[in-house]
Coordinates of C-alpha atoms in Angstrom, one line a residue:
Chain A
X136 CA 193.4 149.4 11.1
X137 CA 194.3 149.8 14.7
X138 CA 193.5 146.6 16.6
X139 CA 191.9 148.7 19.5
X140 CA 190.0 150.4 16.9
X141 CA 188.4 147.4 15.1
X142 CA 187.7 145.7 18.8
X143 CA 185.5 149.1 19.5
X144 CA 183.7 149.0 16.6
X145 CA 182.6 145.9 16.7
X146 CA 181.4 146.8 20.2
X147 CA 179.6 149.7 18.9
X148 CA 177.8 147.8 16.5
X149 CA 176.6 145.2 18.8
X150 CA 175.3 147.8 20.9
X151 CA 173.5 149.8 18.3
X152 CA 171.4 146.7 17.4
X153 CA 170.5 145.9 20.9
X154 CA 169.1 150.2 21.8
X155 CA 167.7 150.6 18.5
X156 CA 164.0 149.4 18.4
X157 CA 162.7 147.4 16.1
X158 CA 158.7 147.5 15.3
X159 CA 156.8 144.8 14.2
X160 CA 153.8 146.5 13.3
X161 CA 153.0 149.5 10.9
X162 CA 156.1 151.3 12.8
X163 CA 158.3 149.3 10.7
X164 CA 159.2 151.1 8.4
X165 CA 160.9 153.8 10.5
X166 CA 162.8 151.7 12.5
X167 CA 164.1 150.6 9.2
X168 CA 164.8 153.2 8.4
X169 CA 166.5 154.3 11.8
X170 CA 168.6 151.3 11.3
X171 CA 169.6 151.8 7.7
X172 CA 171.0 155.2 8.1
X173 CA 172.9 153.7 11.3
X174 CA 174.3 151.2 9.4
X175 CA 175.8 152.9 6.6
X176 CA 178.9 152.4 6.4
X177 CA 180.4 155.3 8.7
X178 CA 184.0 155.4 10.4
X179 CA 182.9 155.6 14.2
X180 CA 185.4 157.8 14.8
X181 CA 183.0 159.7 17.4
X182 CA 181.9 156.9 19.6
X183 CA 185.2 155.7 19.3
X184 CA 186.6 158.5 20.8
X185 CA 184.1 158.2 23.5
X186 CA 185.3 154.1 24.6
X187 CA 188.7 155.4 24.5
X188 CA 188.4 158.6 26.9
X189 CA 186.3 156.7 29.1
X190 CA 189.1 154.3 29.0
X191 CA 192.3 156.5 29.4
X192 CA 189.9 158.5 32.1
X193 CA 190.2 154.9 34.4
X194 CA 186.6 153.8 32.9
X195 CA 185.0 150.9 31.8
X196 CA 184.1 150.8 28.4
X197 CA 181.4 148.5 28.9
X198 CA 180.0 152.0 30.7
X199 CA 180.5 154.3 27.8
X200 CA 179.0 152.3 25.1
X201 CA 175.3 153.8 25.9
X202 CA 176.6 157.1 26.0
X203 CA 178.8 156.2 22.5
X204 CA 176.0 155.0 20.9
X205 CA 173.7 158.3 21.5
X206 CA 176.4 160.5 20.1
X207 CA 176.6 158.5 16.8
X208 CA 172.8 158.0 16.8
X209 CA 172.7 162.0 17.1
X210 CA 175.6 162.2 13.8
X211 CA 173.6 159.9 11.9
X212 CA 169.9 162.2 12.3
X213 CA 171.4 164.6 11.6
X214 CA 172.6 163.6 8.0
X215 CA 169.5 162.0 7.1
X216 CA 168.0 165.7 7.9
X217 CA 170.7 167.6 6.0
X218 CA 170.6 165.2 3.2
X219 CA 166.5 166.3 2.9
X220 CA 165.3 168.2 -0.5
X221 CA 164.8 171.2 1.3
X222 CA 168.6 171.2 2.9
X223 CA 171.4 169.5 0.5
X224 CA 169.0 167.3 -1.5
X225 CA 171.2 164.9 -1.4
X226 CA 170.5 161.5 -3.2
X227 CA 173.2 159.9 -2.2
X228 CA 175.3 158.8 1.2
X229 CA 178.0 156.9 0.8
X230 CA 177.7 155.7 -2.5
X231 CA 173.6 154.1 -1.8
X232 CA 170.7 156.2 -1.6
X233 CA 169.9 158.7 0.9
X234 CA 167.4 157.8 3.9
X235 CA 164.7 159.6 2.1
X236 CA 165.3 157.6 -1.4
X237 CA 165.3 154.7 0.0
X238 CA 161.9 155.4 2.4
X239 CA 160.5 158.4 1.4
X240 CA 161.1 162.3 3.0
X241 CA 157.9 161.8 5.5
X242 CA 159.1 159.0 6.8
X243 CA 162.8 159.8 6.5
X244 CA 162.1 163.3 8.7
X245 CA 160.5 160.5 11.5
X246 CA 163.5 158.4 11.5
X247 CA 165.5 161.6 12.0
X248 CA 163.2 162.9 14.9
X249 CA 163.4 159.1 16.2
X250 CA 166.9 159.0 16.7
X251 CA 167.4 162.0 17.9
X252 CA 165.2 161.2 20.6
X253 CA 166.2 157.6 21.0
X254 CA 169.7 159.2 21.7
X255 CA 168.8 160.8 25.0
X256 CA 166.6 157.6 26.3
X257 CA 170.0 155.8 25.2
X258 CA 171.8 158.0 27.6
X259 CA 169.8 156.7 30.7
X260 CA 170.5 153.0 29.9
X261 CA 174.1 153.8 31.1
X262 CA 174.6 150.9 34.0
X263 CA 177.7 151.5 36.5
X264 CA 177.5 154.9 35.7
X265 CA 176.3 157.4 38.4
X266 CA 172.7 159.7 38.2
X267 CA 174.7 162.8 38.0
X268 CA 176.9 161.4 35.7
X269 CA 173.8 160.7 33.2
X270 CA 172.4 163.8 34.1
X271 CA 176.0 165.4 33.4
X272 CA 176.1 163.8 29.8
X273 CA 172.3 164.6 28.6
X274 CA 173.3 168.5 29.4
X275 CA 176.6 168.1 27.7
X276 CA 175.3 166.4 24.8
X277 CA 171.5 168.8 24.5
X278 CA 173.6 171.6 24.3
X279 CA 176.5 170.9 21.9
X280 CA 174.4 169.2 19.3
X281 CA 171.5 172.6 19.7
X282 CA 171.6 176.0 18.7
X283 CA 174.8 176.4 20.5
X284 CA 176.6 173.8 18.6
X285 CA 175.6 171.3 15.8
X286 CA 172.2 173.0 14.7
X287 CA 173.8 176.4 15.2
X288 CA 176.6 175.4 12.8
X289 CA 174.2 174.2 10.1
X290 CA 172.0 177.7 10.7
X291 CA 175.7 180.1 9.8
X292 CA 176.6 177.3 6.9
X293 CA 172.7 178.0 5.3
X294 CA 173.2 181.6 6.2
X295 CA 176.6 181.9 4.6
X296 CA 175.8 180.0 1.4
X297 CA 174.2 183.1 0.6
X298 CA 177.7 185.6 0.8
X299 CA 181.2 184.2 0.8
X300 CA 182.4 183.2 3.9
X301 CA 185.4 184.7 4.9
X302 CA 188.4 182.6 7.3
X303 CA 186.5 183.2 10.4
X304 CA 183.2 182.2 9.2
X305 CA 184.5 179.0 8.1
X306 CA 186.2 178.7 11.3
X307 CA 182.9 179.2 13.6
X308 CA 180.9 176.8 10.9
X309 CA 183.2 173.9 11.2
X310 CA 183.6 174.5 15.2
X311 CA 180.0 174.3 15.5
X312 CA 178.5 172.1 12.7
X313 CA 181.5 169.4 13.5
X314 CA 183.8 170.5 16.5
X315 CA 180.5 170.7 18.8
X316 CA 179.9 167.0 18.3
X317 CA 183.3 165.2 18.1
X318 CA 183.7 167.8 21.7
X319 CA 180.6 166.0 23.0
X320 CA 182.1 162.3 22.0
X321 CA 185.1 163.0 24.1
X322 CA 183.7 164.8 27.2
X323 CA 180.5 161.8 27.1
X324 CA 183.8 159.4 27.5
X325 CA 185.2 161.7 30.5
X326 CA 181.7 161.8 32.5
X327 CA 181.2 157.8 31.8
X328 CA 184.3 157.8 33.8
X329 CA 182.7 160.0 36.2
X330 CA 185.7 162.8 35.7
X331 CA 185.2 166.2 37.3
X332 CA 188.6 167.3 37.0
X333 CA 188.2 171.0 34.7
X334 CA 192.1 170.4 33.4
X335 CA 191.1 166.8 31.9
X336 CA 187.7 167.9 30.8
X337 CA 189.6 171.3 28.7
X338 CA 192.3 169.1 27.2
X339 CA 189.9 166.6 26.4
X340 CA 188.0 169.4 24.4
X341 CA 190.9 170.9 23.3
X342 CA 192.1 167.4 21.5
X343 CA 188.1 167.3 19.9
X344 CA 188.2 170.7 18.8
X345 CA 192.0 170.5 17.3
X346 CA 191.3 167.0 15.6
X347 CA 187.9 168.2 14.2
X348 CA 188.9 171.6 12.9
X349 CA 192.0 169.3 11.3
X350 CA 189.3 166.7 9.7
X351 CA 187.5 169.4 8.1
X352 CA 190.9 170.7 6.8
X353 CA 191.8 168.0 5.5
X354 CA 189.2 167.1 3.7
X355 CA 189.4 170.2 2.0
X356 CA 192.7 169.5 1.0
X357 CA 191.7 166.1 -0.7
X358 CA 189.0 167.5 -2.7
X359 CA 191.8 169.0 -4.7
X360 CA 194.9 166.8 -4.3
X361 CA 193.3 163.1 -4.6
X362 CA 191.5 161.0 -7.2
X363 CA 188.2 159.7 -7.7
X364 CA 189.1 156.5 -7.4
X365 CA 191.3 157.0 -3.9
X366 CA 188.9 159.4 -2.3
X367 CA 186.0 157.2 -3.2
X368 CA 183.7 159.9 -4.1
X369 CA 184.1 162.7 -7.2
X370 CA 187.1 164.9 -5.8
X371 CA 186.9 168.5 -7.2
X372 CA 183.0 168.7 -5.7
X373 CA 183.4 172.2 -4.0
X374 CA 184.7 173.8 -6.7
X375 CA 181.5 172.4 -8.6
X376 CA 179.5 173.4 -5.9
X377 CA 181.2 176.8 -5.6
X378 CA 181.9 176.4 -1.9
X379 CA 184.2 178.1 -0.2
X380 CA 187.1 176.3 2.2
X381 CA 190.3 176.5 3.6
X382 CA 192.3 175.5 0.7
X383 CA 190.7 178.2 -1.3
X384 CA 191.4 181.2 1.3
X385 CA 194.5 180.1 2.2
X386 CA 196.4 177.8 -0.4
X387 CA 197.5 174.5 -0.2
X388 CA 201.1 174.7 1.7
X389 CA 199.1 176.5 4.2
X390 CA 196.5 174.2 4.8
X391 CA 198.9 171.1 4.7
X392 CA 201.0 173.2 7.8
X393 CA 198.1 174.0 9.6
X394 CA 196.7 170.5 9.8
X395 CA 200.3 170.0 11.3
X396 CA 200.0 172.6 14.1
X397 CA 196.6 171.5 15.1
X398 CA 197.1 167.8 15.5
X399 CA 200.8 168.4 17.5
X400 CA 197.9 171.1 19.8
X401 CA 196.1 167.9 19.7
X402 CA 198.6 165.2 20.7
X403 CA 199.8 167.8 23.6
X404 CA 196.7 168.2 25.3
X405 CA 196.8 164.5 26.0
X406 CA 199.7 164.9 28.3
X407 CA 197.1 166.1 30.5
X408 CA 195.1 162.6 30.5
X409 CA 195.4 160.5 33.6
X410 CA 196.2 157.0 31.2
X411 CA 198.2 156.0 28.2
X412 CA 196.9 158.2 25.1
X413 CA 199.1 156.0 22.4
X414 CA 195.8 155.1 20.7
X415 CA 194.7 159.0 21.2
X416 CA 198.3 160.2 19.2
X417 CA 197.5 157.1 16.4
X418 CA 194.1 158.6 16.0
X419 CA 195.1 162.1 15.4
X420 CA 198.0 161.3 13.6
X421 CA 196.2 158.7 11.0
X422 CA 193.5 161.8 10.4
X423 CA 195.8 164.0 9.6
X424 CA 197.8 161.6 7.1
X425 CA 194.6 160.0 5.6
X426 CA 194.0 159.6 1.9
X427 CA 190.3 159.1 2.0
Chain H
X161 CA 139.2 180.5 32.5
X162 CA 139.9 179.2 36.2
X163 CA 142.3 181.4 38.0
X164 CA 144.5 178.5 38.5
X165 CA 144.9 178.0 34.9
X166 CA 145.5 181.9 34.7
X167 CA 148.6 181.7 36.8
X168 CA 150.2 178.3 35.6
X169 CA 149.6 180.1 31.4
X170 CA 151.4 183.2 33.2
X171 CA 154.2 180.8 35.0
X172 CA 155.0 178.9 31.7
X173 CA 154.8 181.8 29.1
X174 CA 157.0 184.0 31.6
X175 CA 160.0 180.3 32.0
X176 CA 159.5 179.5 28.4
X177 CA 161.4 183.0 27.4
X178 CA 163.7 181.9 30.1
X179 CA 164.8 178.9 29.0
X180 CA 164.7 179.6 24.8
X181 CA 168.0 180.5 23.6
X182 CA 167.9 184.0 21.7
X183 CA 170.9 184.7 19.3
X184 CA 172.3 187.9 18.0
X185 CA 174.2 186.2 15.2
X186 CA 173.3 184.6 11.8
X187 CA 171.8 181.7 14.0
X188 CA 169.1 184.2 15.1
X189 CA 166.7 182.8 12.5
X190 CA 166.6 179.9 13.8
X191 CA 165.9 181.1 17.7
X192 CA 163.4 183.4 16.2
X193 CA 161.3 180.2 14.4
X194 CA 161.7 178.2 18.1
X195 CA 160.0 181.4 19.7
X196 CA 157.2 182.2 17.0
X197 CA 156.2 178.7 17.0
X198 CA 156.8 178.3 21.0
X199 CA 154.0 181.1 21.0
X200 CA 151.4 180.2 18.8
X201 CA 148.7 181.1 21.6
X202 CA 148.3 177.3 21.9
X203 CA 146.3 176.2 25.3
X204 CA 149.1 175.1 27.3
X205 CA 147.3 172.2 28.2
X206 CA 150.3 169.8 28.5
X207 CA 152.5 171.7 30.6
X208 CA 149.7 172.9 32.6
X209 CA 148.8 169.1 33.7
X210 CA 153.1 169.1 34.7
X211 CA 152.4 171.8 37.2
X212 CA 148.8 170.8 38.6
X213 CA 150.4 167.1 38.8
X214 CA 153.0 168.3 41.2
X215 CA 151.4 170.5 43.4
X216 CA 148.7 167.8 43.8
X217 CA 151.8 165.2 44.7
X218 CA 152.8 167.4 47.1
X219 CA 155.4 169.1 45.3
X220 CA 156.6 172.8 44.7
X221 CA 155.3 173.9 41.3
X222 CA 158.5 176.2 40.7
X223 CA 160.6 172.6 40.2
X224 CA 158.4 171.2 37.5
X225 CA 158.6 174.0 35.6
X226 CA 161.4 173.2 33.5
X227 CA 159.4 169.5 33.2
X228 CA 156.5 171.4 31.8
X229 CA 158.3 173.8 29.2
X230 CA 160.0 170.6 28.0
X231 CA 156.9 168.9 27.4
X232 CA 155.7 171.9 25.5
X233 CA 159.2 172.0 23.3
X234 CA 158.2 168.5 22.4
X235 CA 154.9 169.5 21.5
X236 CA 155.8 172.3 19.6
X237 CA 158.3 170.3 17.4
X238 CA 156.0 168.2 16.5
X239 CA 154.0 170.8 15.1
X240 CA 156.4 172.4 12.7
X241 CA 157.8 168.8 11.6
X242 CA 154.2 168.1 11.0
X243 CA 153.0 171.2 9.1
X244 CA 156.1 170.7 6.5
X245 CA 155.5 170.0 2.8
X246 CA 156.6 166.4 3.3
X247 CA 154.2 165.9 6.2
X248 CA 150.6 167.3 6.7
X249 CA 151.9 170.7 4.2
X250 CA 149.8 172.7 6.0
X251 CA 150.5 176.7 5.5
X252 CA 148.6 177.8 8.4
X253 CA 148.6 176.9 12.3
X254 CA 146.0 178.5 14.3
X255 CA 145.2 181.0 11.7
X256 CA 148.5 182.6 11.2
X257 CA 151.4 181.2 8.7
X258 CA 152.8 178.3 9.6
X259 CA 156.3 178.0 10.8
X260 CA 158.2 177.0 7.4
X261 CA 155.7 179.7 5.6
X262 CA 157.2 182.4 8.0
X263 CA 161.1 181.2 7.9
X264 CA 161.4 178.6 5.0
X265 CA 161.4 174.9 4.8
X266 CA 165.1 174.5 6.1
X267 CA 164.9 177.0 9.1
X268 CA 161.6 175.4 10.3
X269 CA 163.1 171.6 10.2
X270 CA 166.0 173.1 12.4
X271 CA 163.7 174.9 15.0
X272 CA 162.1 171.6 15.1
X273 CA 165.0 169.8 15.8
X274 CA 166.5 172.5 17.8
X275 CA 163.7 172.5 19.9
X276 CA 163.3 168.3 20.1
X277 CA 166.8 169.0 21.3
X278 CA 166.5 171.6 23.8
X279 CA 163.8 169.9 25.2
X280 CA 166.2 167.1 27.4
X281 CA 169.0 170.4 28.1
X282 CA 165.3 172.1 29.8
X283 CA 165.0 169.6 31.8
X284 CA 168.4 169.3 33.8
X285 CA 167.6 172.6 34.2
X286 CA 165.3 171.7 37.4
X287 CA 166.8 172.7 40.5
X288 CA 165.6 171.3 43.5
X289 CA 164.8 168.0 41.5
X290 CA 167.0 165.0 42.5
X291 CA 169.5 163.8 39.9
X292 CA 167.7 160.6 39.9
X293 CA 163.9 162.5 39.3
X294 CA 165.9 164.0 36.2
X295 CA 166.9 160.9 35.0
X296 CA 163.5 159.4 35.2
X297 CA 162.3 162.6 33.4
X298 CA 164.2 161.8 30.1
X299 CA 164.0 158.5 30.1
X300 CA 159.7 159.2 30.3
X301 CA 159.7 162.0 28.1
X302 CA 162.2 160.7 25.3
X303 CA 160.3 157.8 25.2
X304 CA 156.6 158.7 25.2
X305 CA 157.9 161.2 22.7
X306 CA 159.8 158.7 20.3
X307 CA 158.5 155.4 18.1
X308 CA 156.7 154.0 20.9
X309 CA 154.8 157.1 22.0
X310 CA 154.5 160.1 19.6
X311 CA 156.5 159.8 16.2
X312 CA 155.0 155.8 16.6
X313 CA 151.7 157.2 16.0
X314 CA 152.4 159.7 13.3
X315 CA 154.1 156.7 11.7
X316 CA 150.9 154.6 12.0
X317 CA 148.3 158.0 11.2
X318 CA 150.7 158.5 7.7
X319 CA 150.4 154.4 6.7
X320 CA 147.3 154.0 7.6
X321 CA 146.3 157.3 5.5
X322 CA 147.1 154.3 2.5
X323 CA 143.5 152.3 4.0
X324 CA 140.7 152.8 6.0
X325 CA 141.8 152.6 9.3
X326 CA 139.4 150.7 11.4
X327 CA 138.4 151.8 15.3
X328 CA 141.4 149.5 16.6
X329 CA 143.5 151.4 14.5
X330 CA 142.6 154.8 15.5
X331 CA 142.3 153.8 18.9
X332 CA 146.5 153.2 18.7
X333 CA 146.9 156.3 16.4
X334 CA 145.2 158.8 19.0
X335 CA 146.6 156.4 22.0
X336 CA 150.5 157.1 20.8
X337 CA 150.1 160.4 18.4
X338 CA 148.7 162.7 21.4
X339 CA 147.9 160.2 24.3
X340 CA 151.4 159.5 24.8
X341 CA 152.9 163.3 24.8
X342 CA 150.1 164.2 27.7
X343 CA 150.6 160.9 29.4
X344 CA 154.1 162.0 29.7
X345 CA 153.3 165.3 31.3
X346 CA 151.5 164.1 33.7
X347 CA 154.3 161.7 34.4
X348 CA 156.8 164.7 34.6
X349 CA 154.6 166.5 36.9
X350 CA 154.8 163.4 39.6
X351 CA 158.8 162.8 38.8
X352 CA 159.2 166.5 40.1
X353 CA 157.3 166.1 43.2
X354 CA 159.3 162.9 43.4
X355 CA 156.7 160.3 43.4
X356 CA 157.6 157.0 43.1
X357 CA 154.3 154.9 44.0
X358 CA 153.0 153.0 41.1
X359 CA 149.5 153.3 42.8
X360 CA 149.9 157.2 42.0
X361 CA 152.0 157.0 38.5
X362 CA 149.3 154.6 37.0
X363 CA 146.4 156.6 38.2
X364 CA 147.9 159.5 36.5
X365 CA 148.3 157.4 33.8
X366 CA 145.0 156.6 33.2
X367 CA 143.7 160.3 33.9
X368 CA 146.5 161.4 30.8
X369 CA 145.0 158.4 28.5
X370 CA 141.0 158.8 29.4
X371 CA 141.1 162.8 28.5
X372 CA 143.6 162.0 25.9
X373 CA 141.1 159.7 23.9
X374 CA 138.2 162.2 25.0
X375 CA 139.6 165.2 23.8
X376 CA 140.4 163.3 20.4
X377 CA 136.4 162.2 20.6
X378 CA 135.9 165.6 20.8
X379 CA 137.8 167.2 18.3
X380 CA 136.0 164.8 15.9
X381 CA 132.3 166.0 17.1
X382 CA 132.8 169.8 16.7
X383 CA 134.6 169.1 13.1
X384 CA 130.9 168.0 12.4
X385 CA 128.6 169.9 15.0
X386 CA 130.2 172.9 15.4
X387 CA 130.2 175.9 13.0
X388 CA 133.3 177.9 12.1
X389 CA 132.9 180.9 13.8
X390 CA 132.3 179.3 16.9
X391 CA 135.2 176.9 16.6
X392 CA 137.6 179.4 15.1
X393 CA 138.8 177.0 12.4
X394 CA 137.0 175.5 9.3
X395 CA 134.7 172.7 10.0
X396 CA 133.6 169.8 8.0
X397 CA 137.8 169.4 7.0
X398 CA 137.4 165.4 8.2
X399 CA 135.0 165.1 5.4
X400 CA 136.9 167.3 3.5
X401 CA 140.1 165.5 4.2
X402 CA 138.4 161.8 3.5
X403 CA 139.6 161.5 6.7
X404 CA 138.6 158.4 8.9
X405 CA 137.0 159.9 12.9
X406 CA 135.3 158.0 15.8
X407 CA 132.2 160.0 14.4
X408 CA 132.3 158.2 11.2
X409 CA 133.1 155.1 12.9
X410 CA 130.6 155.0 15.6
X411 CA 128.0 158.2 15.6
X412 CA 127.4 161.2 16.9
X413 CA 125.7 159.4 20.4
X414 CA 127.5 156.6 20.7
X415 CA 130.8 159.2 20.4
X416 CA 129.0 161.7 23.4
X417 CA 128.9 158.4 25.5
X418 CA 132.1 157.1 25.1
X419 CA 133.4 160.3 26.0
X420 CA 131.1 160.7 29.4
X421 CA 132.8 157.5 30.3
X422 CA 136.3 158.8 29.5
X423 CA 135.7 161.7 31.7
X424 CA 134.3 159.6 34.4
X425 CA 137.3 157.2 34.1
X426 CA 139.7 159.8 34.2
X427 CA 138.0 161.7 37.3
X428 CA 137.9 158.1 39.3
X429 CA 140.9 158.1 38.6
X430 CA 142.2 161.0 40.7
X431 CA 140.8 159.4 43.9
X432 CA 144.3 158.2 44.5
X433 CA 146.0 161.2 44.2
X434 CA 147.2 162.6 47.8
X435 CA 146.5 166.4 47.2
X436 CA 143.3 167.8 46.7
X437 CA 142.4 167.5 42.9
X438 CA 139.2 169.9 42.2
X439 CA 141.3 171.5 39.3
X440 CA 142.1 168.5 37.5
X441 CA 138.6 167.5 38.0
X442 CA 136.9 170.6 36.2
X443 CA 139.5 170.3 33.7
X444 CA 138.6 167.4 32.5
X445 CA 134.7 168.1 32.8
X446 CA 136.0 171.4 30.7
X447 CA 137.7 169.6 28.2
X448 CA 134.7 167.7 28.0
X449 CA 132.5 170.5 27.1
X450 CA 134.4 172.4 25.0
X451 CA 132.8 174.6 22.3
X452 CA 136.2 174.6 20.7

């Protein structure tokens, strides 16, 4: 792992324990539970990418870490809401039980709620960082993780299971349910750096929308090319499923050059970035290439 | 109905369309649940106190209306999270289906959420609000609304559904569970007229808590003195329920005392205030006296 890469996560995590609360009383068992699904195990890749843009923006990523934290608190609700019975009824995360296995749906639905709110009063506890800055990122981030963006991907995924998506479906599914988010982790970065240039703020989105349409890609593509025992989870899962992707409309070779195009649109939208994007190329570069 | 009242109701139903999103696509489900549940023909009392709390700080009720309708988002999530099958599984709300009986489980938990969410985009909607009001705004609402404010006390109401809570306990439950949600729109109301004088935020505090606790006093008398055609909804469903009140706790009397002293409390209380408070005075005698 990139050395930049493990220092920020360790950040991250130190910060996550100190905004997430921690109740004493008969709240316990939410904030458990809120800290449970935080810790699971997850890549940071979305927080990450907020240190760094505040970084390459001129920032200080002591700054961005509030505003880090509140995007990944917003990724983990809402998988402890999709994984609910009455969405993908999912017992499992990363190989250990789902939030609501582990404390049950009512309180799992709280914890959700919880840190979905928490994430906004997160926002506010940005230091150094102007009032119209914070202002600035609780818009940005509302909106792409709302109808318009996360939530609205999730509504057209639930809508679609019912047909068979075709190209551009997927397309506006994994824009919203995914792009909308990684987007928000990238511009949060730019506005702790208190950027108001429009040219940074599009390339900045342009890299989060070219890397997160590439993700989803890709893991398409390993679902069918990898192993078990490399992927770390059963591979072959959406043909079980029968879920439509990208490797199924458009083959394999196609995919594979696709993921190619988008991460060079990626890596040249960085030329636009004030600082050195090495660790920007890495990143898109290592998703692209991954195995798992 | 006081003719104030008549025009804030008017005000708040007329920038609550405003502000919902309304899709044309597949996510239109979704934006459909938000605005069935959004009007429920629910009393507006929260976002009513926004509005009345800002005029009576001096400031222009036209700012704090974004405040209020966020305030009432909150509310109205709550609702739909709490109706579910996993929470209270209630099928109706106010006597028509409730929301996941008119869209299904997994569109109402995403109107929830979607409406938890569009809740902190609302409020950088105000215009004529400082940047640093706004701030103050969601860091207030997000957390009265989160585990130490609302989902706190529906975390407290659910364990302590396990015992017999004692009058402590619902003291905390009614305190957080709806004290904290109306606390905070009285709180939003001064934020938009740009108060910062503790003498002023605590008084409002108090007012929010006293006819918070009364109105809780209250609901518990009718459910037992009350018949249903007068109060428009079953009565006798506390005994019904096995559920624990302040009637069962204390008596009928003791219960119509305590909440003469509320309303005295919270109408000392407005002594402090700068602007003429008459309104917020009736209210409380109103919600006092309620037949329902």
């Amino acid at each position: 792992m990139h050395k930049t890469q493990e220092l920020y996560i360790q950040k991250i995590e130190k910060a996550m324990d100190s905004f997430l609360p921690s109740a004493s009383d008969e709240r316990k068992i939410v904030t458990d539970a809120m800290q449970y699904s935080v810790h699971n195990g997850g890549k940071r890749i979305r927080p990450i990418l907020t240190l760094e843009f505040c970084r390459v923006c001129g920032g200080d990523i002591e700054n961005a870490l509030p505003f880090a934290c509140a995007v990944e608190m917003i990724h983990t609700y809402s998988l402890i809401h999709d994984d609910l019975p009455c969405m993908d009824d999912d017992d499992l995360r990363r190989g250990k039980p789902s939030c609501h296995k582990a404390f049950g749906e009512a309180y799992a639905l709280l914890a959700g709620d919880a840190l979905l709110t928490y994430a906004f009063e997160t926002l506010t506890k940005a230091e150094n960082v102007s009032e119209e800055a914070i202002v600035r990122a609780v818009r940005t981030l509302s909106n792409l993780a709302g109808t318009e963006g996360m939530i609205g991907g999730q509504v057209i995924d639930l809508i679609s299971e019912e047909n068979t998506p075709d190209l551009d479906t997927l397309n506006r599914i994994d824009a919203y349910k995914t792009g909308a988010l990684i987007k928000s982790a990238v511009l949060l970065g730019c506005i702790a750096a208190e950027v108001t240039d429009e040219a940074v703020l599009n390339a900045a989105s342009v890299y989060a929308e070219s890397i997160g349409l590439a993700f989803q890609i890709v893991d398409d593509i390993l679902d069918v090319t990898s192993s078990t025992e490399e992927l770390g989870k059963p591979v072959g899962s959406d043909d079980k499923n029968d879920k439509m992707t990208f490797v199924k409309l458009l083959g394999i070779e196609k995919c594979k050059a696709w993921v190619n195009d988008l991460t060079n649109r990626a890596v040249e939208a960085l030329d636009v970035l004030p600082g050195d994007s090495t660790f920007l190329k890495d990143l898109a570069y290592a998703l692209a290439e991954r195995k798992n």
